[in-house]
Amino acid sequence: AGKDELTGLLDRRSFIARARERLTHDGVHELVVADLDRLRRLNEALGHERADLVLAALGSRLAAAFPEGSILGRIGEDEFAVLCEPKGYEPAELLRTALEQPLRIAGFDIHPTLTIGAVSAEGGEDAPEAAELVRRAELAVEAAAANGRGSAAAYGRSMETDGLSRLALEADLRG
């Protein structure tokens, strides 16, 4: 499987491939995507090498926080994802608790904050396509970001119409 070199987590392509396979199993699955707020600011303030240490530390924390069998990935520069069957825990909260702990990197105290999007899906024959599920979770992240850093949102169908309306508006403005 393709691994992200920095964190040891699955890369985007491998995450989606593993998620696709997992979604064939019956049961409720939850996909949580977390966007690390202010990564660009961290890169500017600390330099890329130190900012990479922050990402690596967050990857380790993510791996330690979730039960075995959870699918974990770094699916974008500042984006982490988890697909799991939430039995007895709330995945978005577990992710936030694990990753929003202060870090000390090269003498600097870093206080990571995350913007989180989540979507649930029923697995089995009629399960949604994994890439589509990731897209929905990322839409939820965008919706959460509109409420400010550190927010969270669950995917809802209304997010689709918002996105389509924005696309239509952008087309009109260009036209």
Short mmCIF file of C-alpha atoms in Angstrom, two decimals:
data_model
loop_
_atom_site.label_atom_id
_atom_site.label_comp_id
_atom_site.label_asym_id
_atom_site.label_seq_id
_atom_site.Cartn_x
_atom_site.Cartn_y
_atom_site.Cartn_z
CA ALA A 1 0.00 0.00 0.00
CA GLY A 2 1.17 3.54 -0.74
CA LYS A 3 2.30 5.25 2.41
CA ASP A 4 2.79 8.92 3.13
CA GLU A 5 6.54 9.21 3.77
CA LEU A 6 6.17 11.82 6.49
CA THR A 7 3.55 10.17 8.68
CA GLY A 8 3.62 6.50 7.73
CA LEU A 9 -0.15 6.73 7.17
CA LEU A 10 -1.80 5.71 3.91
CA ASP A 11 -1.60 8.22 1.07
CA ARG A 12 -4.81 9.41 -0.60
CA ARG A 13 -4.95 6.75 -3.33
CA SER A 14 -4.27 3.88 -0.91
CA PHE A 15 -6.69 5.29 1.66
CA ILE A 16 -9.49 5.35 -0.93
CA ALA A 17 -8.62 1.84 -2.15
CA ARG A 18 -8.70 0.44 1.40
CA ALA A 19 -11.89 2.37 2.17
CA ARG A 20 -13.54 0.97 -0.98
CA GLU A 21 -12.79 -2.56 0.19
CA ARG A 22 -13.96 -1.84 3.77
CA LEU A 23 -17.25 -0.34 2.62
CA THR A 24 -18.25 -3.68 1.08
CA HIS A 25 -18.75 -4.93 4.68
CA ASP A 26 -22.17 -4.43 6.27
CA GLY A 27 -22.53 -2.03 9.16
CA VAL A 28 -22.24 1.67 9.82
CA HIS A 29 -18.98 3.28 8.79
CA GLU A 30 -17.88 6.79 9.68
CA LEU A 31 -15.41 8.81 7.64
CA VAL A 32 -13.83 11.78 9.37
CA VAL A 33 -11.59 14.26 7.57
CA ALA A 34 -9.58 16.78 9.59
CA ASP A 35 -7.85 19.78 8.13
CA LEU A 36 -4.92 21.12 10.14
CA ASP A 37 -5.54 24.83 10.53
CA ARG A 38 -2.77 27.31 9.66
CA LEU A 39 -0.27 24.86 8.12
CA ARG A 40 1.03 27.60 5.81
CA ARG A 41 1.62 29.82 8.85
CA LEU A 42 3.50 26.98 10.57
CA ASN A 43 5.66 26.51 7.45
CA GLU A 44 6.48 30.22 7.37
CA ALA A 45 7.18 30.48 11.09
CA LEU A 46 9.07 27.24 11.66
CA GLY A 47 10.38 26.32 8.22
CA HIS A 48 9.25 23.27 6.27
CA GLU A 49 11.42 20.76 8.13
CA ARG A 50 10.01 21.69 11.52
CA ALA A 51 6.47 21.94 10.18
CA ASP A 52 7.00 18.41 8.80
CA LEU A 53 7.83 17.31 12.36
CA VAL A 54 4.42 18.64 13.42
CA LEU A 55 2.71 16.61 10.68
CA ALA A 56 4.71 13.49 11.59
CA ALA A 57 3.78 13.87 15.27
CA LEU A 58 0.11 14.29 14.38
CA GLY A 59 0.28 11.15 12.23
CA SER A 60 1.71 9.19 15.17
CA ARG A 61 -0.97 10.49 17.50
CA LEU A 62 -3.69 9.55 15.03
CA ALA A 63 -2.32 6.01 14.70
CA ALA A 64 -2.15 5.63 18.49
CA ALA A 65 -5.66 6.97 19.11
CA PHE A 66 -7.78 4.73 16.89
CA PRO A 67 -8.54 1.04 17.38
CA GLU A 68 -6.80 -1.52 15.22
CA GLY A 69 -8.67 -2.04 11.98
CA SER A 70 -9.37 1.67 11.50
CA ILE A 71 -8.14 2.99 8.14
CA LEU A 72 -5.93 6.03 8.62
CA GLY A 73 -4.51 8.36 5.99
CA ARG A 74 -2.91 11.65 5.20
CA ILE A 75 -4.95 12.50 2.13
CA GLY A 76 -3.73 16.02 1.49
CA GLU A 77 -0.93 18.34 2.54
CA ASP A 78 -2.75 19.32 5.72
CA GLU A 79 -5.55 16.74 5.68
CA PHE A 80 -5.93 13.57 7.73
CA ALA A 81 -8.68 10.97 7.34
CA VAL A 82 -10.08 8.05 9.32
CA LEU A 83 -12.59 5.43 8.27
CA CYS A 84 -13.87 3.30 11.13
CA GLU A 85 -16.86 1.53 12.59
CA PRO A 86 -17.65 3.70 15.60
CA LYS A 87 -18.48 1.25 18.34
CA GLY A 88 -18.52 2.94 21.72
CA TYR A 89 -16.73 6.14 20.67
CA GLU A 90 -17.32 9.26 18.61
CA PRO A 91 -14.64 9.33 15.86
CA ALA A 92 -14.59 13.11 15.33
CA GLU A 93 -14.15 13.73 19.05
CA LEU A 94 -11.50 11.03 19.38
CA LEU A 95 -9.60 12.59 16.48
CA ARG A 96 -9.84 16.11 17.94
CA THR A 97 -8.78 14.94 21.41
CA ALA A 98 -5.78 13.05 20.00
CA LEU A 99 -4.50 15.75 17.65
CA GLU A 100 -5.27 19.00 19.45
CA GLN A 101 -2.79 18.36 22.25
CA PRO A 102 0.07 20.90 22.45
CA LEU A 103 3.36 19.91 20.81
CA ARG A 104 6.86 21.13 21.51
CA ILE A 105 8.90 21.39 18.30
CA ALA A 106 12.39 22.89 18.32
CA GLY A 107 11.63 24.89 21.45
CA PHE A 108 8.28 26.19 20.17
CA ASP A 109 4.93 25.32 21.71
CA ILE A 110 2.51 24.44 18.93
CA HIS A 111 -1.23 24.26 19.65
CA PRO A 112 -2.76 22.48 16.65
CA THR A 113 -6.39 23.15 15.80
CA LEU A 114 -8.46 21.19 13.34
CA THR A 115 -11.45 21.83 11.14
CA ILE A 116 -13.38 18.58 10.92
CA GLY A 117 -15.93 17.10 8.54
CA ALA A 118 -17.67 13.77 9.00
CA VAL A 119 -20.00 11.54 7.03
CA SER A 120 -21.65 8.22 7.92
CA ALA A 121 -22.47 5.49 5.45
CA GLU A 122 -24.08 2.09 5.52
CA GLY A 123 -21.70 -0.55 4.19
CA GLY A 124 -22.63 -3.45 1.95
CA GLU A 125 -23.93 -3.81 -1.59
CA ASP A 126 -25.44 -0.31 -1.74
CA ALA A 127 -22.53 1.48 -0.04
CA PRO A 128 -21.42 4.74 -1.60
CA GLU A 129 -18.18 4.78 -3.60
CA ALA A 130 -15.21 5.54 -1.33
CA ALA A 131 -13.97 8.54 -3.34
CA GLU A 132 -17.49 10.01 -3.18
CA LEU A 133 -17.55 9.53 0.59
CA VAL A 134 -14.21 11.37 0.89
CA ARG A 135 -15.62 14.17 -1.28
CA ARG A 136 -18.64 14.47 1.03
CA ALA A 137 -16.44 14.61 4.14
CA GLU A 138 -14.30 17.29 2.48
CA LEU A 139 -17.48 19.28 1.69
CA ALA A 140 -18.31 19.05 5.40
CA VAL A 141 -14.82 20.39 6.23
CA GLU A 142 -15.49 23.37 3.93
CA ALA A 143 -18.84 23.97 5.61
CA ALA A 144 -17.18 23.79 9.03
CA ALA A 145 -14.43 26.19 7.92
CA ALA A 146 -17.11 28.77 7.09
CA ASN A 147 -17.88 28.79 10.83
CA GLY A 148 -14.26 29.52 11.73
CA ARG A 149 -11.17 27.55 12.63
CA GLY A 150 -11.60 24.60 14.93
CA SER A 151 -15.20 23.97 13.85
CA ALA A 152 -16.80 20.68 12.85
CA ALA A 153 -19.69 19.74 10.58
CA ALA A 154 -21.48 16.58 9.53
CA TYR A 155 -22.23 16.12 5.84
CA GLY A 156 -25.74 17.01 4.75
CA ARG A 157 -27.34 17.01 1.29
CA SER A 158 -27.80 20.79 1.47
CA MET A 159 -24.02 21.11 1.13
CA GLU A 160 -24.35 19.79 -2.43
CA THR A 161 -26.77 22.53 -3.44
CA ASP A 162 -24.56 25.17 -1.80
CA GLY A 163 -21.58 23.95 -3.82
CA LEU A 164 -23.56 23.81 -7.05
CA SER A 165 -24.98 27.27 -6.42
CA ARG A 166 -21.46 28.64 -5.89
CA LEU A 167 -20.28 27.01 -9.13
CA ALA A 168 -23.21 28.50 -11.04
CA LEU A 169 -22.56 31.92 -9.49
CA GLU A 170 -18.87 31.76 -10.40
CA ALA A 171 -19.79 30.81 -13.98
CA ASP A 172 -22.23 33.75 -14.14
CA LEU A 173 -19.62 36.16 -12.79
CA ARG A 174 -17.09 35.02 -15.40
CA GLY A 175 -19.68 34.96 -18.20
#
